[in-house]
Amino acid sequence: MPAHAAPRPDHASRRAALRALLVEAGVDALLVTDLVNIRYLTGFTGSNAALVVDAWDGAEDRTLLCTDGRYITQVQLQVPDLRAEIARASAPRLVELAGEWKMGRLGFESHVVTVAQHQGFEGQATGLELAPVSGLVEQLRMVKDDYEIGRLRAACAAADAALAQLLERGSVRPGRTERQIARELEWLMFEHGADAVAFETIVAAGPNSAVPHHRPTDAVLAAGDFVKFDFGAVVGGYHSDMTRTVVLGEPAGWQREVYDLVAAAQRAGREALRPGAACAAVDAAARGVIDAAGRGDLFVHGLGHGVGLQIHEAPGVAKTATGTLLDGVAVTVEPGVYFPGRGGVRIEDTLVVREGGPELLTLTSKDLAVVG
Ligand code: GLY
Ligand code: MN
Ligand code: MN
């Protein structure tokens, strides 16, 4: 590849990696019905699709994408390298074709397919054995390639730039409402290159900052408030996720104390990120800091999650998580301590796990910002 060319997603390599997992799982082909997984494997972004990947066919003559008539042009543009079947009932049609092509044991995504859909497949599955499999494409999606990390960087940069501009121009001050600030922050993300917002933007002031997933209201910011921002941008399908908590005016003693505690826990979580680390151990590294300060009961959620084509994806980074980190996995680290009725702090970054230490993608300072 010439040095100046931007990397492109290599969908064929992703499908090849999936084939190896299909053989391990003991199926001859996989029916993919999750639209995000289909996007990951083919680049197709329409709202109706199904995909069959044959475990044994490296030439991909038997890899078939099905969508409906609305997407005839789009599928040709986005997926010129695969055969496209056009049918409204995309998944049942591919089950029918898989039967005609004698695919044998056909896996389906059992974490996605409803009971009703499964009953429909059974009606079409002449000569096939339908076999439930779960999480195979999600397993591949955990480790990001260079193209994906480039998009994640751009999404994080849009969020960083938006928050910097919001604070620089004095938009976070007593008298303004959570809702006004949330809309302005979102507008600024678009100005800085976002295609969409990653999730409902959280701006939570004063006592509302103690609600982890508060929805912005007409609550008016007042001097002395914590103001918590949890927000993200989407660029090229990839999501960023960042939380910062600022204080309006000089922090009170308890505010400084809780902020320093969450910052120390967040640092411990980031420092525990390395290939081979158990996700539960990363959670424990951060949670231990908060537990030791006697505030464990106020850290009421997991430490983080994978992030990519979805805002929340594998792996979970929590007490009960069973996974292990690998080089190239993108995750958040987001401890919080919340005093109900009073206020709370969360600090969240998006990072990529690397051998030499994690790459931080959200670059906004984590020093306590005194604003307004
Ligand atoms: N606001 C979504 C999250 O941080 O997970
Ligand atoms: Mn978040
Ligand atoms: Mn998050």
Short mmCIF file of C-alpha atoms and ligand atoms in Angstrom, two decimals:
data_model
loop_
_atom_site.label_atom_id
_atom_site.label_comp_id
_atom_site.label_asym_id
_atom_site.label_seq_id
_atom_site.Cartn_x
_atom_site.Cartn_y
_atom_site.Cartn_z
CA MET A 1 0.00 0.00 0.00
CA PRO A 2 1.44 3.45 -0.86
CA ALA A 3 2.30 5.43 2.27
CA HIS A 4 -0.30 8.14 1.50
CA ALA A 5 -3.23 5.73 1.00
CA ALA A 6 -5.66 5.52 3.90
CA PRO A 7 -6.15 1.92 5.04
CA ARG A 8 -9.44 0.36 3.96
CA PRO A 9 -11.36 -2.29 5.83
CA ASP A 10 -10.29 -5.72 4.61
CA HIS A 11 -13.59 -7.57 4.70
CA ALA A 12 -12.25 -10.65 2.88
CA SER A 13 -9.62 -11.16 5.62
CA ARG A 14 -12.31 -10.85 8.27
CA ARG A 15 -14.38 -13.53 6.54
CA ALA A 16 -11.31 -15.74 6.28
CA ALA A 17 -10.75 -15.36 10.04
CA LEU A 18 -14.40 -16.26 10.62
CA ARG A 19 -14.02 -19.44 8.53
CA ALA A 20 -11.37 -20.72 10.93
CA LEU A 21 -13.78 -20.18 13.84
CA LEU A 22 -16.58 -21.96 11.98
CA VAL A 23 -14.44 -25.05 11.50
CA GLU A 24 -13.58 -24.99 15.22
CA ALA A 25 -17.28 -24.62 16.06
CA GLY A 26 -18.13 -27.65 13.91
CA VAL A 27 -20.45 -25.96 11.42
CA ASP A 28 -20.25 -25.97 7.62
CA ALA A 29 -21.54 -22.44 7.21
CA LEU A 30 -22.86 -19.56 9.29
CA LEU A 31 -26.03 -17.57 8.71
CA VAL A 32 -25.24 -14.06 9.98
CA THR A 33 -28.31 -11.98 10.76
CA ASP A 34 -26.90 -9.33 13.11
CA LEU A 35 -26.65 -6.17 10.97
CA VAL A 36 -23.55 -4.89 12.77
CA ASN A 37 -21.81 -8.21 12.17
CA ILE A 38 -22.84 -8.06 8.51
CA ARG A 39 -21.37 -4.56 8.25
CA TYR A 40 -18.14 -5.81 9.83
CA LEU A 41 -17.87 -8.77 7.44
CA THR A 42 -18.97 -7.05 4.21
CA GLY A 43 -19.20 -3.24 4.55
CA PHE A 44 -22.96 -3.29 3.85
CA THR A 45 -24.91 -0.73 5.94
CA GLY A 46 -28.52 -1.31 4.85
CA SER A 47 -31.31 -2.02 7.32
CA ASN A 48 -32.28 -5.46 5.97
CA ALA A 49 -29.70 -8.13 5.25
CA ALA A 50 -28.56 -11.66 5.91
CA LEU A 51 -25.28 -13.30 5.02
CA VAL A 52 -24.15 -16.90 4.64
CA VAL A 53 -20.43 -17.60 5.01
CA ASP A 54 -19.38 -21.08 3.91
CA ALA A 55 -16.68 -22.54 6.19
CA TRP A 56 -14.87 -24.34 3.39
CA ASP A 57 -15.07 -22.00 0.41
CA GLY A 58 -12.04 -19.67 0.36
CA ALA A 59 -12.97 -18.58 -3.17
CA GLU A 60 -16.22 -17.23 -1.73
CA ASP A 61 -18.43 -18.54 -4.54
CA ARG A 62 -20.77 -19.80 -1.83
CA THR A 63 -20.67 -16.67 0.35
CA LEU A 64 -23.96 -14.90 -0.24
CA LEU A 65 -25.42 -11.61 0.90
CA CYS A 66 -29.17 -11.05 0.70
CA THR A 67 -31.02 -7.75 0.97
CA ASP A 68 -34.21 -6.25 -0.50
CA GLY A 69 -34.99 -4.09 -3.52
CA ARG A 70 -34.37 -0.78 -1.75
CA TYR A 71 -30.70 -1.66 -1.59
CA ILE A 72 -29.93 -3.01 -5.08
CA THR A 73 -27.67 -0.07 -5.95
CA GLN A 74 -26.19 0.29 -2.48
CA VAL A 75 -25.21 -3.34 -2.19
CA GLN A 76 -23.41 -3.21 -5.55
CA LEU A 77 -21.46 -0.13 -4.45
CA GLN A 78 -20.64 -1.30 -0.93
CA VAL A 79 -20.08 -5.00 -1.59
CA PRO A 80 -18.80 -5.45 -5.14
CA ASP A 81 -16.88 -8.58 -4.15
CA LEU A 82 -19.83 -10.82 -3.13
CA ARG A 83 -22.88 -12.26 -4.85
CA ALA A 84 -26.04 -10.44 -3.80
CA GLU A 85 -29.45 -12.11 -3.68
CA ILE A 86 -32.49 -9.81 -3.56
CA ALA A 87 -35.44 -10.89 -1.41
CA ARG A 88 -37.54 -9.10 1.23
CA ALA A 89 -37.34 -12.05 3.64
CA SER A 90 -33.55 -12.09 3.47
CA ALA A 91 -32.68 -14.67 6.13
CA PRO A 92 -35.33 -17.30 5.22
CA ARG A 93 -34.29 -16.95 1.58
CA LEU A 94 -30.67 -17.72 2.46
CA VAL A 95 -31.72 -20.71 4.56
CA GLU A 96 -33.62 -21.97 1.53
CA LEU A 97 -30.56 -21.48 -0.71
CA ALA A 98 -28.27 -23.10 1.85
CA GLY A 99 -30.53 -26.14 1.68
CA GLU A 100 -30.42 -26.20 -2.13
CA TRP A 101 -26.62 -25.90 -1.97
CA LYS A 102 -26.48 -28.75 0.57
CA MET A 103 -24.53 -26.78 3.13
CA GLY A 104 -25.04 -29.45 5.78
CA ARG A 105 -24.76 -28.06 9.27
CA LEU A 106 -25.77 -24.38 9.16
CA GLY A 107 -24.94 -22.30 12.22
CA PHE A 108 -27.18 -19.38 13.16
CA GLU A 109 -26.53 -16.58 15.66
CA SER A 110 -28.52 -17.87 18.59
CA HIS A 111 -28.00 -14.65 20.61
CA VAL A 112 -29.71 -12.68 17.83
CA VAL A 113 -32.37 -14.92 16.24
CA THR A 114 -35.81 -14.85 17.86
CA VAL A 115 -37.86 -17.96 18.47
CA ALA A 116 -40.29 -16.85 15.74
CA GLN A 117 -37.44 -16.36 13.24
CA HIS A 118 -36.04 -19.77 14.13
CA GLN A 119 -39.43 -21.36 13.47
CA GLY A 120 -39.42 -19.63 10.07
CA PHE A 121 -35.94 -21.00 9.30
CA GLU A 122 -37.05 -24.52 10.18
CA GLY A 123 -39.74 -24.22 7.52
CA GLN A 124 -37.07 -23.49 4.87
CA ALA A 125 -34.27 -25.75 6.09
CA THR A 126 -34.79 -28.74 3.81
CA GLY A 127 -31.84 -31.11 4.18
CA LEU A 128 -30.03 -28.82 6.61
CA GLU A 129 -29.20 -29.12 10.27
CA LEU A 130 -29.63 -25.79 12.05
CA ALA A 131 -27.02 -25.35 14.80
CA PRO A 132 -26.98 -22.56 17.39
CA VAL A 133 -23.67 -20.71 17.72
CA SER A 134 -23.03 -17.56 19.68
CA GLY A 135 -20.64 -14.63 19.60
CA LEU A 136 -18.21 -15.78 16.88
CA VAL A 137 -18.19 -12.53 14.89
CA GLU A 138 -18.26 -10.52 18.12
CA GLN A 139 -15.11 -12.40 19.18
CA LEU A 140 -13.36 -11.24 15.99
CA ARG A 141 -14.65 -7.69 16.39
CA MET A 142 -12.95 -7.30 19.76
CA VAL A 143 -9.49 -6.95 18.18
CA LYS A 144 -9.39 -3.81 16.06
CA ASP A 145 -7.33 -3.52 12.87
CA ASP A 146 -5.51 -0.36 11.78
CA TYR A 147 -8.49 0.89 9.81
CA GLU A 148 -10.75 0.58 12.82
CA ILE A 149 -8.29 2.22 15.18
CA GLY A 150 -8.01 5.12 12.75
CA ARG A 151 -11.80 5.62 12.88
CA LEU A 152 -11.84 5.30 16.68
CA ARG A 153 -9.07 7.93 16.91
CA ALA A 154 -11.07 10.30 14.71
CA ALA A 155 -14.23 9.76 16.78
CA CYS A 156 -12.34 10.43 20.01
CA ALA A 157 -10.68 13.52 18.49
CA ALA A 158 -14.09 14.96 17.55
CA ALA A 159 -15.26 14.55 21.13
CA ASP A 160 -12.05 16.00 22.59
CA ALA A 161 -12.23 19.04 20.32
CA ALA A 162 -15.92 19.62 21.05
CA LEU A 163 -15.46 19.62 24.82
CA ALA A 164 -12.40 21.87 24.60
CA GLN A 165 -14.35 24.41 22.56
CA LEU A 166 -17.39 24.21 24.83
CA LEU A 167 -15.24 25.02 27.87
CA GLU A 168 -13.05 27.62 26.11
CA ARG A 169 -16.00 29.70 25.02
CA GLY A 170 -17.48 29.77 28.50
CA SER A 171 -20.62 27.80 27.66
CA VAL A 172 -20.55 25.87 30.94
CA ARG A 173 -21.59 28.44 33.52
CA PRO A 174 -24.24 29.11 36.16
CA GLY A 175 -27.60 29.99 34.64
CA ARG A 176 -27.43 27.63 31.65
CA THR A 177 -29.35 24.37 31.56
CA GLU A 178 -28.16 20.80 31.13
CA ARG A 179 -30.22 20.55 27.96
CA GLN A 180 -28.73 23.68 26.38
CA ILE A 181 -25.22 22.47 27.06
CA ALA A 182 -25.91 18.95 25.78
CA ARG A 183 -27.27 20.27 22.46
CA GLU A 184 -24.30 22.64 22.07
CA LEU A 185 -21.81 19.87 22.80
CA GLU A 186 -23.46 17.65 20.20
CA TRP A 187 -23.43 20.46 17.62
CA LEU A 188 -19.72 20.99 18.27
CA MET A 189 -19.03 17.28 17.74
CA PHE A 190 -20.65 17.53 14.30
CA GLU A 191 -18.56 20.65 13.58
CA HIS A 192 -15.48 18.62 14.43
CA GLY A 193 -16.25 15.75 12.06
CA ALA A 194 -18.80 13.50 13.79
CA ASP A 195 -21.25 11.65 11.53
CA ALA A 196 -23.59 11.08 14.49
CA VAL A 197 -23.62 11.09 18.26
CA ALA A 198 -22.58 7.80 19.82
CA PHE A 199 -25.43 7.70 22.36
CA GLU A 200 -27.73 10.07 24.19
CA THR A 201 -25.37 12.77 25.52
CA ILE A 202 -25.27 13.02 29.29
CA VAL A 203 -24.90 16.42 30.94
CA ALA A 204 -25.65 16.12 34.65
CA ALA A 205 -25.30 19.04 37.07
CA GLY A 206 -25.26 19.20 40.87
CA PRO A 207 -27.25 16.36 42.47
CA ASN A 208 -27.99 14.97 38.98
CA SER A 209 -24.30 14.12 38.61
CA ALA A 210 -24.93 11.31 41.13
CA VAL A 211 -27.20 9.58 38.59
CA PRO A 212 -24.85 7.54 36.38
CA HIS A 213 -26.99 7.73 33.23
CA HIS A 214 -28.88 10.95 33.85
CA ARG A 215 -30.80 12.44 30.91
CA PRO A 216 -30.26 16.20 30.43
CA THR A 217 -33.15 18.31 31.79
CA ASP A 218 -33.95 21.99 32.19
CA ALA A 219 -32.06 21.94 35.50
CA VAL A 220 -30.05 25.17 35.78
CA LEU A 221 -26.35 24.99 36.60
CA ALA A 222 -25.33 26.69 39.87
CA ALA A 223 -22.01 27.71 41.43
CA GLY A 224 -20.49 24.80 43.32
CA ASP A 225 -22.02 22.11 41.10
CA PHE A 226 -20.19 19.14 39.73
CA VAL A 227 -21.05 18.92 36.02
CA LYS A 228 -20.58 15.49 34.47
CA PHE A 229 -20.34 15.06 30.69
CA ASP A 230 -20.55 11.58 29.17
CA PHE A 231 -20.66 11.73 25.41
CA GLY A 232 -19.23 10.44 22.18
CA ALA A 233 -19.04 10.82 18.42
CA VAL A 234 -19.42 8.31 15.60
CA VAL A 235 -16.97 8.47 12.69
CA GLY A 236 -17.19 5.92 9.88
CA GLY A 237 -19.38 3.72 12.10
CA TYR A 238 -16.97 3.73 15.06
CA HIS A 239 -17.94 5.16 18.45
CA SER A 240 -16.01 7.16 21.00
CA ASP A 241 -16.92 7.22 24.68
CA MET A 242 -15.58 9.75 27.19
CA THR A 243 -16.68 11.12 30.56
CA ARG A 244 -15.26 14.17 32.27
CA THR A 245 -16.52 15.81 35.45
CA VAL A 246 -15.79 19.50 36.09
CA VAL A 247 -16.69 21.77 38.99
CA LEU A 248 -18.30 25.21 38.74
CA GLY A 249 -16.09 27.44 40.85
CA GLU A 250 -13.65 26.41 43.55
CA PRO A 251 -14.20 22.78 44.63
CA ALA A 252 -15.32 22.03 48.19
CA GLY A 253 -13.18 19.63 50.21
CA TRP A 254 -15.48 16.64 49.59
CA GLN A 255 -15.47 17.34 45.86
CA ARG A 256 -11.68 17.41 45.67
CA GLU A 257 -11.55 14.20 47.72
CA VAL A 258 -14.01 12.22 45.60
CA TYR A 259 -12.45 13.50 42.39
CA ASP A 260 -8.95 12.44 43.47
CA LEU A 261 -10.29 9.02 44.49
CA VAL A 262 -11.97 8.37 41.14
CA ALA A 263 -8.92 9.66 39.27
CA ALA A 264 -6.67 7.25 41.22
CA ALA A 265 -9.02 4.34 40.49
CA GLN A 266 -9.17 5.26 36.82
CA ARG A 267 -5.37 5.38 36.64
CA ALA A 268 -5.15 1.95 38.30
CA GLY A 269 -7.64 0.58 35.76
CA ARG A 270 -5.69 1.99 32.82
CA GLU A 271 -2.43 0.65 34.20
CA ALA A 272 -3.93 -2.84 34.50
CA LEU A 273 -4.73 -2.95 30.77
CA ARG A 274 -2.37 -5.33 29.02
CA PRO A 275 -2.65 -8.29 26.68
CA GLY A 276 -3.37 -11.41 28.73
CA ALA A 277 -5.00 -9.58 31.64
CA ALA A 278 -8.31 -11.02 32.80
CA CYS A 279 -11.08 -8.45 32.33
CA ALA A 280 -12.25 -9.14 35.90
CA ALA A 281 -8.74 -8.36 37.19
CA VAL A 282 -8.76 -4.98 35.43
CA ASP A 283 -12.07 -4.19 37.12
CA ALA A 284 -10.61 -5.32 40.44
CA ALA A 285 -7.54 -3.08 40.06
CA ALA A 286 -9.72 0.04 39.90
CA ARG A 287 -12.42 -1.17 42.28
CA GLY A 288 -9.79 -2.02 44.89
CA VAL A 289 -8.76 1.64 45.10
CA ILE A 290 -12.34 2.72 45.76
CA ASP A 291 -12.98 -0.18 48.16
CA ALA A 292 -9.86 0.73 50.16
CA ALA A 293 -11.24 4.25 50.63
CA GLY A 294 -14.48 2.77 52.01
CA ARG A 295 -16.54 3.93 49.03
CA GLY A 296 -17.00 0.61 47.23
CA ASP A 297 -20.77 0.70 47.72
CA LEU A 298 -20.91 3.96 45.73
CA PHE A 299 -19.22 2.49 42.61
CA VAL A 300 -22.38 0.93 41.27
CA HIS A 301 -21.40 -0.31 37.80
CA GLY A 302 -18.73 -2.19 35.91
CA LEU A 303 -15.40 -0.60 35.04
CA GLY A 304 -15.81 -0.57 31.28
CA HIS A 305 -16.67 -2.26 28.01
CA GLY A 306 -15.47 -2.85 24.50
CA VAL A 307 -16.24 -0.13 21.99
CA GLY A 308 -16.23 -0.10 18.19
CA LEU A 309 -19.07 -0.43 15.68
CA GLN A 310 -21.29 -0.41 18.78
CA ILE A 311 -21.00 1.78 21.84
CA HIS A 312 -21.16 -1.30 24.07
CA GLU A 313 -19.61 -4.47 22.72
CA ALA A 314 -17.38 -7.31 23.87
CA PRO A 315 -15.45 -7.57 26.06
CA GLY A 316 -17.18 -6.56 29.27
CA VAL A 317 -14.75 -5.24 31.91
CA ALA A 318 -16.57 -5.96 35.13
CA LYS A 319 -16.46 -8.02 38.33
CA THR A 320 -18.24 -10.92 36.68
CA ALA A 321 -16.46 -10.73 33.31
CA THR A 322 -14.91 -13.96 32.04
CA GLY A 323 -12.85 -12.65 29.10
CA THR A 324 -9.17 -11.88 28.65
CA LEU A 325 -7.67 -8.87 26.91
CA LEU A 326 -5.65 -9.15 23.69
CA ASP A 327 -3.42 -6.74 21.82
CA GLY A 328 -5.65 -4.40 19.81
CA VAL A 329 -8.81 -4.64 21.93
CA ALA A 330 -10.53 -1.25 22.38
CA VAL A 331 -12.12 -0.68 25.78
CA THR A 332 -13.31 2.04 28.12
CA VAL A 333 -12.15 2.55 31.70
CA GLU A 334 -14.82 4.45 33.62
CA PRO A 335 -15.02 4.19 37.39
CA GLY A 336 -17.44 6.44 39.25
CA VAL A 337 -18.41 7.32 42.81
CA TYR A 338 -21.90 8.70 43.31
CA PHE A 339 -23.37 10.28 46.47
CA PRO A 340 -27.13 10.15 45.96
CA GLY A 341 -28.75 13.58 46.27
CA ARG A 342 -25.41 15.32 46.43
CA GLY A 343 -23.25 14.65 43.40
CA GLY A 344 -20.90 12.23 41.75
CA VAL A 345 -17.82 11.87 39.61
CA ARG A 346 -17.06 9.56 36.71
CA ILE A 347 -13.90 9.71 34.60
CA GLU A 348 -13.89 7.67 31.39
CA ASP A 349 -11.42 7.12 28.59
CA THR A 350 -11.44 5.04 25.42
CA LEU A 351 -8.16 3.12 24.98
CA VAL A 352 -6.57 0.40 22.88
CA VAL A 353 -4.79 -2.43 24.70
CA ARG A 354 -1.16 -2.69 23.57
CA GLU A 355 1.89 -4.74 24.54
CA GLY A 356 3.86 -1.70 25.63
CA GLY A 357 0.94 -0.14 27.55
CA PRO A 358 -2.47 1.07 26.41
CA GLU A 359 -2.91 3.72 23.73
CA LEU A 360 -5.10 6.50 25.07
CA LEU A 361 -7.54 7.74 22.42
CA THR A 362 -9.49 10.31 24.44
CA LEU A 363 -6.89 12.96 25.15
CA THR A 364 -8.79 15.57 27.20
CA SER A 365 -6.98 16.30 30.48
CA LYS A 366 -8.16 14.46 33.57
CA ASP A 367 -7.02 17.18 36.01
CA LEU A 368 -10.02 18.58 37.86
CA ALA A 369 -11.18 21.50 35.71
CA VAL A 370 -12.55 24.49 37.59
CA VAL A 371 -14.88 26.33 35.21
CA GLY A 372 -17.52 29.07 35.11
N1 GLY B 1 -22.58 6.37 28.34
C1 GLY B 1 -22.34 5.05 28.05
C2 GLY B 1 -21.19 4.50 28.74
O1 GLY B 1 -20.34 5.19 29.23
O2 GLY B 1 -21.04 3.33 28.79
MN MN B 2 -19.62 6.94 28.45
MN MN B 3 -18.73 3.77 28.49
#
